[in-house]
mmCIF file of N, CA and C in Angstrom:
data_model
loop_
_atom_site.group_PDB
_atom_site.id
_atom_site.type_symbol
_atom_site.label_atom_id
_atom_site.label_comp_id
_atom_site.label_asym_id
_atom_site.label_seq_id
_atom_site.Cartn_x
_atom_site.Cartn_y
_atom_site.Cartn_z
ATOM 1 N N UNK A 202 -148.595 -15.891 -9.039
ATOM 2 C CA UNK A 202 -148.690 -14.406 -9.167
ATOM 3 C C UNK A 202 -150.654 -14.468 -8.637
ATOM 4 N N UNK A 203 -150.603 -12.725 -8.446
ATOM 5 C CA UNK A 203 -151.916 -13.125 -7.729
ATOM 6 C C UNK A 203 -152.687 -11.737 -8.296
ATOM 7 N N UNK A 204 -154.135 -11.409 -7.997
ATOM 8 C CA UNK A 204 -154.863 -10.370 -8.660
ATOM 9 C C UNK A 204 -154.293 -9.728 -9.583
ATOM 10 N N UNK A 205 -154.317 -8.158 -9.772
ATOM 11 C CA UNK A 205 -153.873 -8.162 -10.975
ATOM 12 C C UNK A 205 -153.280 -8.236 -12.319
ATOM 13 N N UNK A 206 -151.675 -8.664 -11.959
ATOM 14 C CA UNK A 206 -150.933 -9.305 -12.547
ATOM 15 C C UNK A 206 -151.162 -10.334 -12.781
ATOM 16 N N UNK A 207 -152.042 -11.358 -12.263
ATOM 17 C CA UNK A 207 -152.558 -12.450 -13.272
ATOM 18 C C UNK A 207 -154.145 -11.863 -13.755
ATOM 19 N N UNK A 208 -154.318 -11.338 -13.462
ATOM 20 C CA UNK A 208 -155.283 -10.781 -14.523
ATOM 21 C C UNK A 208 -154.846 -10.405 -15.656
ATOM 22 N N UNK A 209 -153.869 -9.030 -15.536
ATOM 23 C CA UNK A 209 -152.959 -8.763 -16.926
ATOM 24 C C UNK A 209 -152.866 -10.211 -17.257
ATOM 25 N N UNK A 210 -151.776 -10.899 -17.163
ATOM 26 C CA UNK A 210 -151.864 -11.915 -18.158
ATOM 27 C C UNK A 210 -152.369 -13.209 -18.772
ATOM 28 N N UNK A 211 -153.651 -13.280 -18.070
ATOM 29 C CA UNK A 211 -154.530 -13.582 -18.772
ATOM 30 C C UNK A 211 -155.498 -12.867 -19.836
ATOM 31 N N UNK A 212 -155.534 -11.480 -19.543
ATOM 32 C CA UNK A 212 -155.861 -10.640 -20.956
ATOM 33 C C UNK A 212 -155.250 -10.602 -21.767
ATOM 34 N N UNK A 213 -154.055 -10.694 -21.747
ATOM 35 C CA UNK A 213 -152.940 -10.875 -22.710
ATOM 36 C C UNK A 213 -153.293 -11.999 -23.495
ATOM 37 N N UNK A 214 -153.088 -13.427 -23.106
ATOM 38 C CA UNK A 214 -153.839 -14.647 -23.909
ATOM 39 C C UNK A 214 -155.056 -14.644 -24.494
ATOM 40 N N UNK A 215 -155.875 -13.902 -23.540
ATOM 41 C CA UNK A 215 -157.062 -14.244 -24.344
ATOM 42 C C UNK A 215 -157.080 -12.921 -25.612
ATOM 43 N N UNK A 216 -156.455 -11.761 -25.482
ATOM 44 C CA UNK A 216 -156.408 -10.991 -26.676
ATOM 45 C C UNK A 216 -155.340 -11.474 -28.139
ATOM 46 N N UNK A 217 -154.296 -12.238 -26.725
ATOM 47 C CA UNK A 217 -153.498 -13.099 -28.426
ATOM 48 C C UNK A 217 -154.316 -13.548 -29.167
ATOM 49 N N UNK A 218 -155.951 -14.613 -28.049
ATOM 50 C CA UNK A 218 -156.745 -15.586 -29.059
ATOM 51 C C UNK A 218 -156.980 -14.690 -30.260
ATOM 52 N N UNK A 219 -158.056 -13.531 -29.774
ATOM 53 C CA UNK A 219 -158.596 -13.311 -30.944
ATOM 54 C C UNK A 219 -158.173 -12.111 -31.632
ATOM 55 N N UNK A 220 -156.744 -11.357 -31.404
ATOM 56 C CA UNK A 220 -155.721 -11.364 -32.304
ATOM 57 C C UNK A 220 -155.836 -12.987 -33.500
ATOM 58 N N UNK A 221 -155.610 -13.517 -33.409
ATOM 59 C CA UNK A 221 -155.321 -14.910 -34.046
ATOM 60 C C UNK A 221 -156.761 -15.423 -34.678
ATOM 61 N N UNK A 222 -158.046 -14.985 -34.456
ATOM 62 C CA UNK A 222 -159.027 -15.427 -35.210
ATOM 63 C C UNK A 222 -158.890 -14.305 -36.068
ATOM 64 N N UNK A 223 -158.826 -12.899 -36.639
ATOM 65 C CA UNK A 223 -158.010 -12.739 -37.446
ATOM 66 C C UNK A 223 -159.496 -11.253 -37.577
ATOM 67 N N UNK A 224 -160.052 -11.069 -35.846
ATOM 68 C CA UNK A 224 -161.105 -10.010 -35.790
ATOM 69 C C UNK A 224 -160.270 -9.064 -35.854
ATOM 70 N N UNK A 225 -161.323 -7.430 -36.283
ATOM 71 C CA UNK A 225 -160.954 -6.251 -35.603
ATOM 72 C C UNK A 225 -161.721 -5.985 -34.931
ATOM 73 N N UNK A 226 -160.526 -5.345 -33.876
ATOM 74 C CA UNK A 226 -161.247 -4.837 -32.419
ATOM 75 C C UNK A 226 -160.564 -3.697 -32.405
ATOM 76 N N UNK A 227 -161.639 -3.114 -31.192
ATOM 77 C CA UNK A 227 -161.479 -1.677 -31.010
ATOM 78 C C UNK A 227 -160.992 -1.877 -28.956
ATOM 79 N N UNK A 228 -160.177 -1.405 -28.822
ATOM 80 C CA UNK A 228 -160.456 -0.858 -27.125
ATOM 81 C C UNK A 228 -160.588 -0.161 -26.855
ATOM 82 N N UNK A 229 -161.562 0.616 -26.110
ATOM 83 C CA UNK A 229 -161.792 1.306 -25.364
ATOM 84 C C UNK A 229 -161.483 1.308 -23.916
ATOM 85 N N UNK A 230 -160.733 2.620 -23.439
ATOM 86 C CA UNK A 230 -160.185 2.918 -22.390
ATOM 87 C C UNK A 230 -161.261 3.918 -21.703
ATOM 88 N N UNK A 231 -162.045 4.002 -20.876
ATOM 89 C CA UNK A 231 -163.237 4.704 -20.035
ATOM 90 C C UNK A 231 -162.484 4.876 -18.773
ATOM 91 N N UNK A 232 -161.579 4.905 -18.536
ATOM 92 C CA UNK A 232 -160.880 5.556 -17.192
ATOM 93 C C UNK A 232 -160.358 6.945 -17.147
ATOM 94 N N UNK A 233 -160.653 7.621 -15.929
ATOM 95 C CA UNK A 233 -160.648 9.120 -16.003
ATOM 96 C C UNK A 233 -158.545 9.136 -16.627
ATOM 97 N N UNK A 234 -157.433 8.363 -16.400
ATOM 98 C CA UNK A 234 -156.588 8.918 -17.037
ATOM 99 C C UNK A 234 -156.514 7.113 -17.453
ATOM 100 N N UNK A 235 -155.610 7.743 -18.591
ATOM 101 C CA UNK A 235 -154.939 6.393 -19.551
ATOM 102 C C UNK A 235 -154.266 5.286 -18.875
ATOM 103 N N UNK A 236 -154.695 4.234 -19.290
ATOM 104 C CA UNK A 236 -153.979 2.751 -18.344
ATOM 105 C C UNK A 236 -153.060 2.307 -19.584
ATOM 106 N N UNK A 237 -152.026 2.389 -18.831
ATOM 107 C CA UNK A 237 -150.735 1.772 -19.609
ATOM 108 C C UNK A 237 -151.424 0.125 -19.857
ATOM 109 N N UNK A 238 -151.350 -0.959 -18.677
ATOM 110 C CA UNK A 238 -152.600 -2.173 -19.231
ATOM 111 C C UNK A 238 -153.311 -2.119 -20.267
ATOM 112 N N UNK A 239 -154.247 -1.203 -20.221
ATOM 113 C CA UNK A 239 -155.669 -1.275 -21.490
ATOM 114 C C UNK A 239 -154.822 -1.341 -23.029
ATOM 115 N N UNK A 240 -153.557 -0.424 -22.735
ATOM 116 C CA UNK A 240 -152.566 -0.222 -24.052
ATOM 117 C C UNK A 240 -152.145 -1.766 -24.271
ATOM 118 N N UNK A 241 -151.063 -2.256 -23.571
ATOM 119 C CA UNK A 241 -150.529 -3.770 -23.771
ATOM 120 C C UNK A 241 -152.003 -4.194 -23.984
ATOM 121 N N UNK A 242 -152.695 -4.446 -23.452
ATOM 122 C CA UNK A 242 -153.562 -5.464 -23.714
ATOM 123 C C UNK A 242 -154.121 -5.316 -25.450
ATOM 124 N N UNK A 243 -154.347 -3.775 -25.702
ATOM 125 C CA UNK A 243 -155.024 -3.443 -27.086
ATOM 126 C C UNK A 243 -154.101 -3.623 -27.562
ATOM 127 N N UNK A 244 -152.410 -3.461 -27.916
ATOM 128 C CA UNK A 244 -151.358 -4.001 -29.042
ATOM 129 C C UNK A 244 -151.469 -5.256 -28.715
ATOM 130 N N UNK A 245 -151.505 -6.066 -28.207
ATOM 131 C CA UNK A 245 -151.304 -8.002 -28.148
ATOM 132 C C UNK A 245 -152.717 -8.371 -29.010
ATOM 133 N N UNK A 246 -153.682 -7.195 -28.941
ATOM 134 C CA UNK A 246 -155.094 -8.016 -29.684
ATOM 135 C C UNK A 246 -154.829 -7.147 -30.967
ATOM 136 N N UNK A 247 -154.064 -5.813 -31.297
ATOM 137 C CA UNK A 247 -153.989 -5.902 -32.738
ATOM 138 C C UNK A 247 -155.116 -5.073 -32.666
ATOM 139 N N UNK A 248 -155.377 -4.258 -31.527
ATOM 140 C CA UNK A 248 -156.588 -3.366 -31.468
ATOM 141 C C UNK A 248 -156.409 -2.086 -31.462
ATOM 142 N N UNK A 249 -157.249 -1.408 -31.930
ATOM 143 C CA UNK A 249 -157.253 0.325 -31.817
ATOM 144 C C UNK A 249 -157.971 1.003 -30.901
ATOM 145 N N UNK A 250 -156.702 1.483 -30.229
ATOM 146 C CA UNK A 250 -157.248 1.942 -28.522
ATOM 147 C C UNK A 250 -157.253 3.028 -28.758
ATOM 148 N N UNK A 251 -158.345 3.578 -28.168
ATOM 149 C CA UNK A 251 -159.248 4.632 -27.980
ATOM 150 C C UNK A 251 -159.079 5.215 -26.723
ATOM 151 N N UNK A 252 -158.703 6.247 -26.210
ATOM 152 C CA UNK A 252 -158.614 6.897 -24.723
ATOM 153 C C UNK A 252 -159.875 7.924 -24.739
ATOM 154 N N UNK A 253 -161.247 7.332 -24.119
ATOM 155 C CA UNK A 253 -162.335 8.366 -23.926
ATOM 156 C C UNK A 253 -163.036 8.351 -22.567
ATOM 157 N N UNK A 254 -162.078 9.401 -22.000
ATOM 158 C CA UNK A 254 -161.867 9.256 -20.232
ATOM 159 C C UNK A 254 -163.429 10.093 -19.843
ATOM 160 N N UNK A 255 -163.838 10.630 -20.718
ATOM 161 C CA UNK A 255 -165.026 10.898 -20.047
ATOM 162 C C UNK A 255 -166.595 10.482 -20.605
ATOM 163 N N UNK A 256 -166.574 9.656 -21.211
ATOM 164 C CA UNK A 256 -167.492 8.632 -22.008
ATOM 165 C C UNK A 256 -168.199 8.123 -21.513
ATOM 166 N N UNK A 257 -169.723 8.301 -22.245
ATOM 167 C CA UNK A 257 -170.512 7.729 -21.339
ATOM 168 C C UNK A 257 -171.686 7.055 -22.391
ATOM 169 N N UNK A 258 -172.306 5.938 -22.095
ATOM 170 C CA UNK A 258 -173.180 5.525 -23.175
ATOM 171 C C UNK A 258 -173.793 5.804 -24.297
ATOM 172 N N UNK A 259 -174.157 6.819 -24.445
ATOM 173 C CA UNK A 259 -174.582 7.704 -25.430
ATOM 174 C C UNK A 259 -173.162 7.786 -26.534
ATOM 175 N N UNK A 260 -172.179 8.488 -26.179
ATOM 176 C CA UNK A 260 -170.942 9.115 -27.070
ATOM 177 C C UNK A 260 -170.436 7.977 -27.260
ATOM 178 N N UNK A 261 -170.457 6.939 -27.113
ATOM 179 C CA UNK A 261 -169.911 5.425 -27.424
ATOM 180 C C UNK A 261 -171.040 4.339 -28.003
ATOM 181 N N UNK A 262 -172.016 4.844 -27.862
ATOM 182 C CA UNK A 262 -173.038 4.565 -29.213
ATOM 183 C C UNK A 262 -172.886 5.153 -30.384
ATOM 184 N N UNK A 263 -172.734 6.083 -30.478
ATOM 185 C CA UNK A 263 -172.208 7.308 -31.619
ATOM 186 C C UNK A 263 -171.377 6.463 -32.036
ATOM 187 N N UNK A 264 -170.048 6.423 -31.240
ATOM 188 C CA UNK A 264 -168.843 6.205 -31.712
ATOM 189 C C UNK A 264 -168.698 4.756 -32.829
ATOM 190 N N UNK A 265 -169.944 3.654 -32.109
ATOM 191 C CA UNK A 265 -169.791 2.352 -32.718
ATOM 192 C C UNK A 265 -171.031 2.404 -34.085
ATOM 193 N N UNK A 266 -172.098 3.529 -33.597
ATOM 194 C CA UNK A 266 -172.727 3.600 -35.091
ATOM 195 C C UNK A 266 -171.570 3.889 -36.239
ATOM 196 N N UNK A 267 -170.892 4.758 -35.905
ATOM 197 C CA UNK A 267 -169.934 5.242 -37.365
ATOM 198 C C UNK A 267 -169.057 4.190 -37.754
ATOM 199 N N UNK A 268 -168.437 3.538 -36.742
ATOM 200 C CA UNK A 268 -167.581 2.587 -37.275
ATOM 201 C C UNK A 268 -167.679 1.761 -38.231
#
């Protein structure tokens, strides 16, 4: 396999590794349209998945400070 499919599988492996560590994680999807792939990775990671299509650095920093 190549390209995106391979990258997706590698991301899933990494996500499962993070979940196994018991880390509390958040996946921020800042693409103009929500990504099914990002949501899938977030599920495997056990992460909260937030869709922020128009997020800039300031709004992400604000979100992080409030967490």
